[in-house]
Coordinates of C-alpha atoms and ligand atoms in Angstrom, one line a residue:
M878 CA 92.2 164.7 85.3
C879 CA 95.6 166.4 85.3
G880 CA 98.1 165.2 87.8
I881 CA 100.8 167.2 89.6
V882 CA 104.0 166.1 91.2
G883 CA 106.7 168.3 92.8
Y884 CA 109.9 167.8 94.7
L885 CA 112.4 170.1 96.5
G886 CA 115.2 168.4 98.5
K887 CA 118.7 167.2 98.8
E888 CA 118.5 164.5 96.2
D889 CA 118.1 164.6 92.4
G890 CA 114.4 164.8 92.0
A891 CA 113.7 163.9 88.3
H892 CA 113.1 160.3 89.1
V893 CA 110.8 161.2 91.9
I894 CA 108.7 163.2 89.4
I895 CA 108.7 160.5 86.8
D896 CA 107.7 157.8 89.4
G897 CA 105.1 160.1 90.8
L898 CA 103.6 160.8 87.4
K899 CA 103.4 157.1 86.7
R900 CA 101.5 156.6 89.9
L901 CA 99.0 159.3 88.9
E902 CA 98.4 157.7 85.5
Y903 CA 95.0 156.5 86.8
R904 CA 93.7 160.1 86.8
G905 CA 93.6 160.0 83.0
Y906 CA 95.8 162.1 80.7
D907 CA 97.0 162.6 77.1
S908 CA 100.5 164.1 77.5
W909 CA 103.0 164.8 80.2
G910 CA 106.0 166.9 81.1
I911 CA 108.7 167.6 83.6
A912 CA 110.8 170.7 84.6
A913 CA 114.0 170.5 86.7
S914 CA 115.9 173.5 88.0
N915 CA 119.7 173.0 88.1
D916 CA 122.8 175.2 87.7
G917 CA 120.7 178.4 87.4
K918 CA 118.5 177.2 84.5
I919 CA 115.3 175.2 84.1
D920 CA 115.3 172.1 81.8
I921 CA 112.0 171.0 80.4
H922 CA 111.0 167.7 78.7
K923 CA 107.4 167.1 77.3
Q924 CA 105.8 164.3 75.5
V925 CA 102.5 163.4 74.0
G926 CA 101.1 160.0 75.0
K927 CA 101.7 157.7 77.9
I928 CA 104.6 157.9 80.4
G929 CA 104.4 154.1 81.2
G930 CA 107.3 153.0 79.0
F931 CA 109.5 156.1 79.7
D932 CA 112.8 155.3 81.4
L933 CA 114.7 158.4 82.8
K934 CA 118.1 156.8 82.8
R935 CA 117.7 155.4 79.3
D936 CA 115.7 158.2 77.6
L937 CA 117.0 161.3 79.3
P938 CA 120.2 160.5 81.2
A939 CA 121.4 164.0 81.7
F940 CA 118.1 165.4 83.0
H941 CA 118.4 166.3 86.7
G942 CA 117.7 168.9 89.3
N943 CA 116.7 169.1 93.0
I944 CA 113.8 171.4 92.4
C945 CA 111.4 169.7 90.0
I946 CA 107.8 169.7 88.9
G947 CA 105.9 167.4 86.6
H948 CA 102.4 167.1 85.1
T949 CA 100.1 164.7 83.3
R950 CA 97.7 166.8 81.2
W951 CA 94.2 166.1 80.2
A952 CA 93.5 168.6 77.5
T953 CA 90.9 171.3 78.0
H954 CA 92.3 174.5 76.4
G955 CA 94.3 173.7 73.3
G956 CA 95.0 170.4 71.5
V957 CA 97.1 167.5 72.6
T958 CA 100.5 168.7 71.6
E959 CA 103.9 169.0 73.3
K960 CA 103.7 172.8 73.2
N961 CA 100.4 172.7 75.2
S962 CA 101.7 170.2 77.7
H963 CA 102.9 171.5 81.0
P964 CA 105.2 172.8 82.6
H965 CA 104.9 176.3 81.0
L966 CA 107.7 178.8 81.3
S967 CA 107.8 182.6 81.7
C968 CA 109.5 184.6 78.9
D969 CA 112.7 184.8 80.9
K970 CA 112.5 181.1 81.6
R971 CA 112.8 181.8 85.3
I972 CA 109.4 180.4 86.4
A973 CA 107.9 177.1 85.5
V974 CA 104.3 176.3 86.2
V975 CA 102.1 173.2 86.2
H976 CA 98.4 173.5 86.7
N977 CA 95.2 171.4 87.3
G978 CA 92.0 173.4 86.9
I979 CA 90.8 176.2 84.6
V980 CA 91.8 179.8 84.4
E981 CA 88.4 181.1 83.3
N982 CA 89.5 184.7 82.5
Y983 CA 92.7 183.6 80.8
Q984 CA 91.8 185.4 77.5
E985 CA 91.6 188.8 79.2
L986 CA 94.8 188.2 81.2
K987 CA 96.6 187.0 78.1
T988 CA 95.6 190.1 76.1
E989 CA 96.9 192.4 78.9
L990 CA 100.1 190.4 79.2
E991 CA 100.6 190.5 75.4
K992 CA 100.2 194.3 75.5
K993 CA 103.1 194.3 78.0
G994 CA 105.3 192.3 75.6
H995 CA 104.8 188.8 76.8
K996 CA 105.2 186.1 74.1
F997 CA 103.0 183.0 74.4
V998 CA 104.0 179.7 72.9
S999 CA 100.9 177.6 73.7
Q1000 CA 97.1 177.8 73.5
T1001 CA 96.6 176.9 77.1
D1002 CA 95.0 178.9 79.9
T1003 CA 97.9 177.8 82.2
E1004 CA 100.6 179.6 80.4
V1005 CA 99.2 183.0 81.5
L1006 CA 100.1 182.1 85.0
A1007 CA 103.8 181.8 84.3
H1008 CA 103.8 185.2 82.5
L1009 CA 101.6 186.8 85.2
I1010 CA 103.9 185.8 87.9
E1011 CA 106.9 187.0 85.9
E1012 CA 105.1 190.4 85.5
K1013 CA 104.4 190.6 89.2
L1014 CA 108.0 189.8 90.0
K1015 CA 108.9 193.2 88.5
T1016 CA 107.5 194.9 91.6
K1017 CA 107.4 192.1 94.2
K1018 CA 110.7 190.8 95.6
E1019 CA 109.5 187.5 96.9
L1020 CA 108.1 184.7 94.7
K1021 CA 105.3 184.0 97.2
D1022 CA 104.1 187.6 97.0
A1023 CA 104.2 187.6 93.2
V1024 CA 102.2 184.4 93.2
R1025 CA 99.6 185.7 95.6
A1026 CA 99.2 188.9 93.6
S1027 CA 98.8 186.9 90.4
L1028 CA 96.2 184.5 92.0
K1029 CA 94.1 187.5 93.1
E1030 CA 93.6 188.3 89.4
V1031 CA 92.7 184.7 88.5
E1032 CA 89.1 183.6 88.1
G1033 CA 88.6 179.8 88.1
S1034 CA 90.1 176.9 89.8
Y1035 CA 93.7 175.7 90.3
A1036 CA 96.1 173.3 91.9
L1037 CA 99.5 174.7 91.1
G1038 CA 103.1 173.7 91.2
I1039 CA 105.5 176.5 90.6
I1040 CA 109.3 176.6 90.6
D1041 CA 111.7 179.5 90.5
R1042 CA 115.3 178.9 89.3
E1043 CA 116.5 182.1 90.9
Q1044 CA 115.1 182.0 94.4
K1045 CA 115.3 178.1 94.5
I1046 CA 111.8 177.9 95.8
M1047 CA 108.8 175.6 95.0
I1048 CA 105.3 176.8 95.6
G1049 CA 102.1 174.8 95.7
A1050 CA 98.7 176.6 95.7
R1051 CA 95.1 175.4 95.6
L1052 CA 91.6 176.6 95.0
G1053 CA 89.0 174.1 93.8
S1054 CA 91.5 171.4 92.7
P1055 CA 93.2 169.0 95.1
L1056 CA 96.8 169.4 96.2
V1057 CA 98.7 167.5 98.9
F1058 CA 102.0 168.5 100.4
G1059 CA 104.4 165.8 101.7
L1060 CA 107.1 166.0 104.3
G1061 CA 109.9 163.5 103.8
K1062 CA 113.3 162.7 105.2
D1063 CA 115.0 163.8 102.0
G1064 CA 112.8 166.6 100.9
F1065 CA 109.4 168.0 100.3
Y1066 CA 106.8 166.9 97.9
L1067 CA 103.7 168.1 96.1
G1068 CA 101.1 165.8 94.6
S1069 CA 97.6 165.9 93.2
D1070 CA 97.0 162.8 95.3
V1071 CA 98.9 160.9 98.0
P1072 CA 100.1 158.0 95.8
A1073 CA 102.2 160.5 93.9
F1074 CA 104.9 160.5 96.7
L1075 CA 103.7 157.8 99.2
E1076 CA 106.8 155.8 98.3
F1077 CA 108.9 158.6 100.0
T1078 CA 106.7 159.8 102.8
N1079 CA 103.4 159.2 104.5
K1080 CA 103.4 162.5 106.3
V1081 CA 101.1 164.9 104.5
I1082 CA 99.3 168.2 104.8
F1083 CA 96.1 168.5 102.7
L1084 CA 96.2 172.1 101.5
G1085 CA 92.9 173.8 102.0
E1086 CA 91.1 176.2 99.7
H1087 CA 92.9 179.5 99.2
E1088 CA 96.1 178.0 100.7
M1089 CA 99.6 177.8 99.4
V1090 CA 102.8 176.3 100.6
E1091 CA 106.1 178.0 100.1
V1092 CA 108.9 175.4 100.1
K1093 CA 112.6 176.2 100.6
P1094 CA 115.5 173.8 101.3
E1095 CA 115.4 174.8 105.0
G1096 CA 111.7 174.4 105.6
Y1097 CA 108.1 175.3 104.5
K1098 CA 105.3 177.7 105.3
I1099 CA 101.6 177.3 104.7
I1100 CA 100.1 180.6 103.9
N1101 CA 96.6 181.9 103.2
I1102 CA 96.6 183.3 99.7
E1103 CA 94.2 186.1 100.4
S1104 CA 95.5 187.4 103.7
G1105 CA 99.1 186.4 103.4
Q1106 CA 99.0 185.1 107.0
Q1107 CA 100.9 182.0 107.9
I1108 CA 98.6 179.1 108.9
K1109 CA 99.3 176.2 111.2
S1110 CA 98.2 173.0 109.4
K1111 CA 97.8 169.5 110.8
I1112 CA 100.2 166.9 109.5
V1113 CA 98.3 163.7 108.8
K1114 CA 99.9 160.2 108.7
I1115 CA 98.5 158.2 105.8
A1116 CA 97.7 154.6 106.7
W1117 CA 97.7 153.3 103.1
S1118 CA 100.7 151.3 102.1
I1119 CA 102.3 151.7 98.7
E1120 CA 101.3 148.1 98.0
D1121 CA 97.7 149.1 98.6
A1122 CA 98.1 151.6 95.8
E1123 CA 99.7 149.0 93.5
K1124 CA 98.4 145.9 91.7
G1125 CA 99.2 143.3 94.3
G1126 CA 100.2 140.7 91.7
Q1127 CA 97.1 141.1 89.6
P1128 CA 97.4 142.0 85.9
H1129 CA 95.1 145.1 86.3
F1130 CA 94.0 147.4 89.1
M1131 CA 90.4 146.6 88.1
I1132 CA 90.6 143.0 88.9
K1133 CA 92.7 143.6 92.0
E1134 CA 90.1 146.1 93.2
M1135 CA 87.2 143.8 92.5
L1136 CA 88.9 141.0 94.4
E1137 CA 89.2 143.3 97.4
Q1138 CA 85.5 143.7 97.7
P1139 CA 84.9 141.1 100.4
M1140 CA 87.5 142.9 102.5
V1141 CA 85.9 146.3 101.8
V1142 CA 82.5 145.0 103.0
D1143 CA 84.2 143.6 106.1
K1144 CA 85.8 147.0 106.8
T1145 CA 82.4 148.7 106.4
V1146 CA 80.9 146.4 109.0
G1147 CA 83.6 147.8 111.4
T1148 CA 82.4 151.4 110.8
D1149 CA 82.5 153.4 114.1
P1150 CA 78.9 153.8 115.3
T1151 CA 79.6 157.3 116.5
E1152 CA 80.4 158.2 112.8
L1153 CA 77.0 156.7 111.8
E1154 CA 75.2 158.4 114.6
K1155 CA 76.5 161.8 113.5
A1156 CA 75.2 161.1 110.1
A1157 CA 71.9 159.8 111.4
K1158 CA 71.4 163.0 113.4
L1159 CA 71.6 165.0 110.3
I1160 CA 69.1 162.7 108.6
R1161 CA 66.7 162.8 111.5
K1162 CA 66.8 166.6 111.6
A1163 CA 66.3 167.1 107.9
K1164 CA 63.1 168.4 106.4
K1165 CA 63.8 167.2 102.9
I1166 CA 66.6 164.9 101.8
Y1167 CA 68.4 164.9 98.5
V1168 CA 71.1 162.6 97.3
V1169 CA 73.5 164.3 94.9
A1170 CA 76.4 162.6 93.0
C1171 CA 77.8 161.7 89.6
G1172 CA 78.3 158.5 87.6
T1173 CA 78.8 155.4 89.7
A1174 CA 78.5 157.3 92.9
L1175 CA 75.1 158.6 91.7
H1176 CA 74.0 155.0 91.2
A1177 CA 75.1 154.2 94.7
G1178 CA 73.1 157.2 95.9
L1179 CA 70.1 155.9 94.0
Y1180 CA 70.5 152.6 95.8
G1181 CA 70.6 154.6 99.0
A1182 CA 67.4 156.4 98.1
Y1183 CA 65.6 153.1 97.5
L1184 CA 67.0 151.6 100.7
L1185 CA 66.0 154.6 102.9
A1186 CA 62.6 154.6 101.3
Q1187 CA 61.9 150.9 101.6
N1188 CA 63.7 150.2 104.9
N1189 CA 63.3 153.5 106.7
D1190 CA 60.3 155.1 105.2
L1191 CA 62.3 158.1 104.2
M1192 CA 61.7 160.1 101.0
V1193 CA 65.1 160.9 99.4
Q1194 CA 65.2 162.7 96.0
P1195 CA 68.2 161.7 93.9
I1196 CA 69.7 164.5 91.6
S1197 CA 72.7 164.2 89.3
A1198 CA 75.2 166.7 90.5
G1199 CA 75.6 168.2 87.0
E1200 CA 71.9 168.9 87.0
F1201 CA 71.8 170.3 90.5
P1202 CA 72.1 173.9 89.5
Y1203 CA 68.6 173.7 88.0
F1204 CA 67.1 172.6 91.3
G1205 CA 69.4 174.4 93.7
H1206 CA 67.0 177.3 94.2
L1207 CA 64.5 175.0 95.7
I1208 CA 66.9 173.8 98.4
K1209 CA 66.0 175.4 101.8
K1210 CA 67.4 175.8 105.3
N1211 CA 66.9 172.5 107.3
D1212 CA 67.1 170.4 104.1
L1213 CA 69.9 167.8 103.9
V1214 CA 72.0 167.0 100.8
I1215 CA 73.6 163.6 101.0
T1216 CA 76.6 163.5 98.6
V1217 CA 78.4 160.4 97.5
S1218 CA 81.9 160.5 96.0
Q1219 CA 84.9 158.3 95.7
S1220 CA 87.4 161.0 95.1
G1221 CA 85.7 163.8 97.0
E1222 CA 87.0 166.2 94.3
T1223 CA 84.3 166.0 91.6
A1224 CA 83.7 169.6 90.5
D1225 CA 79.9 169.2 90.0
V1226 CA 79.5 167.7 93.4
L1227 CA 81.5 170.4 95.1
G1228 CA 79.5 173.0 93.2
A1229 CA 76.3 171.5 94.4
V1230 CA 77.6 171.3 98.0
R1231 CA 78.5 175.0 98.0
S1232 CA 75.2 176.1 96.6
A1233 CA 73.2 173.9 99.0
Q1234 CA 75.2 175.3 102.0
A1235 CA 74.7 178.9 100.7
A1236 CA 71.0 178.2 100.9
G1237 CA 71.3 177.1 104.5
A1238 CA 71.0 173.3 103.9
K1239 CA 73.3 170.8 105.6
V1240 CA 75.6 168.4 103.7
L1241 CA 76.4 164.8 104.6
A1242 CA 79.2 163.2 102.5
L1243 CA 79.9 159.5 101.9
V1244 CA 83.4 160.0 100.7
N1245 CA 86.4 157.7 100.2
V1246 CA 89.3 160.1 100.3
L1247 CA 90.4 161.4 103.7
G1248 CA 91.1 165.1 103.6
S1249 CA 89.4 165.6 100.2
S1250 CA 87.7 168.9 99.4
L1251 CA 84.3 167.3 99.9
M1252 CA 85.2 165.9 103.3
R1253 CA 86.4 169.4 104.4
L1254 CA 83.3 171.2 103.0
A1255 CA 80.6 168.8 104.4
D1256 CA 78.8 169.4 107.7
G1257 CA 79.2 165.7 108.4
S1258 CA 81.0 162.9 106.6
I1259 CA 81.4 159.1 106.7
L1260 CA 84.6 157.7 105.2
T1261 CA 83.7 154.8 103.0
K1262 CA 86.1 151.9 103.3
A1263 CA 87.2 151.1 99.8
G1264 CA 90.9 152.2 100.3
S1265 CA 92.8 153.7 97.4
E1266 CA 91.0 153.0 94.1
I1267 CA 93.3 153.4 91.1
C1268 CA 91.4 151.9 88.2
V1269 CA 89.5 154.7 86.4
L1270 CA 86.4 152.5 86.7
S1271 CA 84.9 152.5 90.1
T1272 CA 84.1 149.0 91.4
K1273 CA 85.0 148.5 95.0
A1274 CA 84.1 152.1 95.8
Y1275 CA 80.6 151.4 94.5
V1276 CA 80.3 148.4 96.7
S1277 CA 81.6 150.3 99.7
Q1278 CA 79.1 153.1 99.1
Q1279 CA 76.2 150.7 98.9
A1280 CA 77.5 148.9 102.0
M1281 CA 77.7 152.1 103.9
F1282 CA 74.1 153.0 103.0
A1283 CA 73.2 149.6 104.4
M1284 CA 75.0 150.3 107.7
L1285 CA 73.4 153.8 107.9
S1286 CA 69.9 152.4 107.2
A1287 CA 70.2 149.7 109.9
H1288 CA 71.6 152.3 112.3
L1289 CA 68.7 154.6 111.6
N1290 CA 66.3 151.8 112.4
G1291 CA 68.1 151.1 115.7
K1292 CA 69.1 147.7 114.4
P1293 CA 72.8 148.0 113.7
E1294 CA 73.3 144.2 114.2
E1295 CA 70.8 143.5 111.3
G1296 CA 73.0 145.6 108.9
K1297 CA 76.2 143.9 110.1
K1298 CA 74.7 140.4 109.8
A1299 CA 73.5 141.2 106.2
L1300 CA 76.8 142.6 105.2
R1301 CA 78.6 139.5 106.6
A1302 CA 76.4 137.4 104.4
I1303 CA 77.1 139.7 101.4
K1304 CA 80.8 139.4 102.0
K1305 CA 80.6 135.6 101.9
D1306 CA 78.5 135.8 98.7
I1307 CA 81.0 138.1 97.0
K1308 CA 83.8 135.8 98.0
T1309 CA 82.0 132.9 96.2
I1310 CA 81.3 135.0 93.1
L1311 CA 85.0 135.8 93.0
E1312 CA 86.1 132.1 93.2
K1313 CA 88.3 130.8 90.4
D1314 CA 85.8 128.5 88.8
N1315 CA 83.2 131.2 88.8
L1316 CA 85.6 133.6 87.2
K1317 CA 86.2 131.1 84.4
K1318 CA 82.4 130.8 83.8
I1319 CA 82.0 134.6 83.7
R1320 CA 85.0 134.9 81.3
K1321 CA 83.3 132.4 79.0
L1322 CA 80.1 134.4 79.0
A1323 CA 82.0 137.6 78.4
K1324 CA 83.6 136.0 75.4
K1325 CA 80.1 135.4 74.0
L1326 CA 79.2 139.0 74.7
S1327 CA 82.4 140.7 73.4
G1328 CA 81.2 140.8 69.7
V1329 CA 77.7 142.3 70.2
P1330 CA 76.9 145.9 69.5
N1331 CA 74.4 146.4 72.3
I1332 CA 73.8 145.1 75.8
Y1333 CA 70.8 146.0 78.0
A1334 CA 70.0 145.4 81.7
L1335 CA 66.7 145.4 83.6
G1336 CA 66.0 145.8 87.3
R1337 CA 63.1 146.8 89.4
G1338 CA 63.0 148.7 92.7
I1339 CA 66.2 148.3 94.7
N1340 CA 67.8 146.5 91.8
Y1341 CA 67.2 149.3 89.3
P1342 CA 70.4 151.2 90.3
N1343 CA 72.4 148.1 89.5
S1344 CA 70.9 147.9 86.0
L1345 CA 72.3 151.4 85.4
E1346 CA 75.6 150.7 87.0
S1347 CA 76.1 147.4 85.1
C1348 CA 75.7 149.2 81.8
L1349 CA 77.9 152.1 82.8
K1350 CA 80.7 149.6 83.6
I1351 CA 80.2 147.8 80.3
K1352 CA 80.2 150.9 78.2
E1353 CA 83.2 152.5 80.0
V1354 CA 85.5 149.6 79.7
S1355 CA 84.4 147.7 76.6
Y1356 CA 83.0 150.6 74.5
I1357 CA 79.9 148.5 73.8
H1358 CA 76.7 150.4 73.8
A1359 CA 74.8 149.4 77.0
E1360 CA 71.7 150.8 78.6
G1361 CA 70.0 150.0 81.9
F1362 CA 66.2 150.3 82.3
A1363 CA 63.7 149.9 85.1
G1364 CA 61.5 146.9 84.4
G1365 CA 58.4 149.0 84.5
D1366 CA 59.7 151.3 81.8
L1367 CA 60.4 148.5 79.3
K1368 CA 57.0 148.7 77.5
H1369 CA 57.2 152.5 77.3
G1370 CA 59.9 152.5 74.6
P1371 CA 63.0 150.4 75.3
I1372 CA 61.4 147.1 74.2
A1373 CA 61.6 148.5 70.6
L1374 CA 65.4 147.8 70.9
I1375 CA 65.0 144.1 71.6
E1376 CA 65.7 141.8 68.7
K1377 CA 67.2 138.4 68.1
D1378 CA 70.2 137.6 70.3
V1379 CA 70.4 141.0 72.1
P1380 CA 71.9 140.2 75.5
V1381 CA 69.8 141.4 78.5
L1382 CA 71.0 141.2 82.0
V1383 CA 68.0 140.7 84.4
F1384 CA 68.4 141.4 88.1
S1385 CA 65.7 139.2 89.6
T1386 CA 64.6 138.7 93.2
N1387 CA 62.8 136.1 95.2
D1388 CA 60.3 138.5 96.8
Q1389 CA 57.0 140.2 95.7
V1390 CA 58.9 141.9 92.8
Q1391 CA 59.9 138.5 91.3
K1392 CA 56.7 138.0 89.3
E1393 CA 57.0 141.3 87.6
I1394 CA 60.7 141.1 86.7
I1395 CA 60.3 137.6 85.4
S1396 CA 57.4 138.9 83.2
N1397 CA 59.8 141.5 81.9
A1398 CA 62.4 138.8 81.2
M1399 CA 59.7 136.8 79.3
E1400 CA 58.7 139.8 77.3
V1401 CA 62.3 140.4 76.0
K1402 CA 62.9 136.7 75.5
A1403 CA 59.7 136.5 73.4
R1404 CA 61.4 139.1 71.1
G1405 CA 64.6 137.0 70.8
A1406 CA 66.7 138.4 73.6
Y1407 CA 69.5 136.3 75.2
V1408 CA 68.5 136.5 78.8
I1409 CA 71.1 136.4 81.6
G1410 CA 69.5 136.2 85.0
I1411 CA 71.3 137.4 88.1
G1412 CA 69.5 136.7 91.4
P1413 CA 68.7 134.3 94.2
E1414 CA 66.5 131.9 92.1
N1415 CA 66.9 130.3 88.7
N1416 CA 64.1 130.5 86.2
Q1417 CA 63.5 128.7 82.9
V1418 CA 63.4 132.1 81.1
F1419 CA 67.2 132.5 81.8
E1420 CA 69.6 131.2 79.2
E1421 CA 72.4 131.9 81.6
Y1422 CA 72.0 132.0 85.4
L1423 CA 74.4 133.8 87.8
P1424 CA 73.4 133.0 91.4
V1425 CA 73.5 135.2 94.5
S1426 CA 72.1 134.5 98.0
A1427 CA 68.9 136.1 99.1
N1428 CA 69.7 139.0 101.4
G1429 CA 66.7 141.2 100.9
F1430 CA 67.4 144.9 100.3
Y1431 CA 71.1 144.1 100.5
T1432 CA 71.3 141.6 97.7
P1433 CA 72.3 144.2 95.0
I1434 CA 75.6 144.8 96.9
A1435 CA 76.6 141.3 95.8
S1436 CA 74.9 141.0 92.5
I1437 CA 76.7 144.0 90.9
V1438 CA 80.0 142.1 91.2
Y1439 CA 78.8 139.9 88.2
S1440 CA 78.4 142.9 86.0
Q1441 CA 81.7 144.3 87.0
L1442 CA 83.4 141.0 86.1
I1443 CA 81.5 140.7 82.8
A1444 CA 82.6 144.2 81.9
Y1445 CA 86.2 143.5 82.8
Y1446 CA 86.4 140.2 80.9
I1447 CA 84.8 141.7 77.8
A1448 CA 87.5 144.4 77.8
L1449 CA 90.2 141.6 78.0
E1450 CA 88.5 139.8 75.1
K1451 CA 88.7 143.0 73.1
Q1452 CA 92.3 143.6 74.2
L1453 CA 91.4 146.9 75.8
D1454 CA 93.2 148.3 78.8
P1455 CA 90.6 148.1 81.6
D1456 CA 92.4 150.4 83.9
K1457 CA 92.6 153.4 81.6
P1458 CA 89.6 153.5 79.2
R1459 CA 89.8 156.1 76.5
N1460 CA 88.6 159.7 77.2
L1461 CA 87.9 159.0 80.9
A1462 CA 89.6 160.5 83.9
K1463 CA 89.6 159.1 87.5
S1464 CA 88.4 162.3 89.1
V1465 CA 86.5 164.9 87.1
T1466 CA 87.8 168.1 88.8
V1467 CA 86.5 170.5 86.1
K1468 CA 82.8 171.1 85.1
Ligands
M6R2508 O1 85.0 160.6 92.5 P1 83.5 160.4 92.3 O2 82.9 159.2 92.9 O3 82.8 161.7 92.7 O4 83.3 160.3 90.7 C1 82.1 160.2 90.1 C2 82.1 159.7 88.7 O5 83.0 160.5 87.9 C3 82.7 158.3 88.7 O6 81.9 157.4 89.5 C4 82.7 157.8 87.2 O7 81.3 157.6 86.8 C5 83.5 156.5 87.1 N1 84.2 156.5 85.8 C6 82.7 155.2 87.2 O8 83.4 154.1 86.9

């Protein structure tokens, strides 16, 4: 999704913006741009494509200014062109605006502004904001008042960076899209996410909904957009190091993040029991429980639903957040919605949370980003322990979410030590899976799979979510069509897809489910499938066998690592960039 960086300070800020935009690349984008205010004018540079190879000194040596904003754009309104890239300027070129979100009523606003003589150069919704602020400045003296008056007319969502060449002010504002304000020694920063400026400061304020920050060289004010009142906001010190947000010597974030999984599991074991108890209280009080999330986080939620059913005798209804609106009217007071999200900014998840709360239900969030919108909205939250995840594909966040469900389930049963013990064993197992020789073996297998048009995966019960997640990973990063099925569904249709040499990953077990999943493996093998077994016991039906230790309900937390690695190595075989797959964004902040 779009990324925003802003700087106002003593130094020349253009390099701060370019570095920050490079750090936000993981969010996914198709073009980028920067604006710098200097000597009473605003300079703009925009480009279609990636910012990775751009060198400010070499490519734009004269570009400078100490009030700057930049943006990586993921096109929504208007094609991928330089004109549509942000920043956008007002007619008098006094105001430059970058925006993440959607101005839903932009067409009406644009028509009104055109009637007043404003000339538009792009097809974007964002450009109306620059002109609207310019219009308001005709009657409002201060930029902050013109911005507030403009935002009152806007329907939709926004994180905004605004600079004014005349008043030498930068403004950040948010509603529905994330924006963080940084306080450094040499200046002030804006970012869609902390890595944008973590190199310069770890002191941040997470702007809340309907909040804006007015930044001047001498200081800043946090203001409520609706009332205009100044707000006292907490400055938070971020514990992540910049190295944490970088590749740590690995060729890609994806492999770096997969290699961190033993540590992630270890950190989860250390979760504060009071945090778990707060969550457990919400669960105990709930009449009905739902788990709502998107993509990989939904698969983790599905794992949680199986775990709470099998280990805690709790009925939990999983719903994809995008489909939640069609069930929302059935949510009642005393119900609990458990949400799972890496970013805590997924628009569909936030929408579901707001509607569940409006119906009187409580919301518990398993979320990875401190200060995220989801964390702020939820009635209770547990911070998952993945740390910063940069690769667009979610790997370590998934494992951390599954591991957190394991801790929660054990806590609910009053047997926290059982959860910790299992997770320690899982950690050991993941470490073994990630050993060099094993990686070589998986790479060889991935080479075999890299030329096929389809891959399938089968799992039953608690392994079913992993069959879905494996195929999501494979399709996201290798662009090979992949589908996961529940073993029991095989004969109800999917088996028609099986023909000679079709690879099928089978998540097997060594418990009462074993017989059934092995039968499924036999059924696909009888139709020519190339069967890859992942589980605690080998079987003659497997052509390839990838071992995991038997850890009961917790085994899937380790076995998923094989599929993540297979997906990664297929991408490498196909010479694809695993960190930034086409068309995908790290956090989906628009519906
Ligand atoms: O930030 P969230 O966990 O809420 O994101 C949910 C999905 O968008 C995300 O998991 C997506 O499916 C990833 N691309 C998976 O790799």
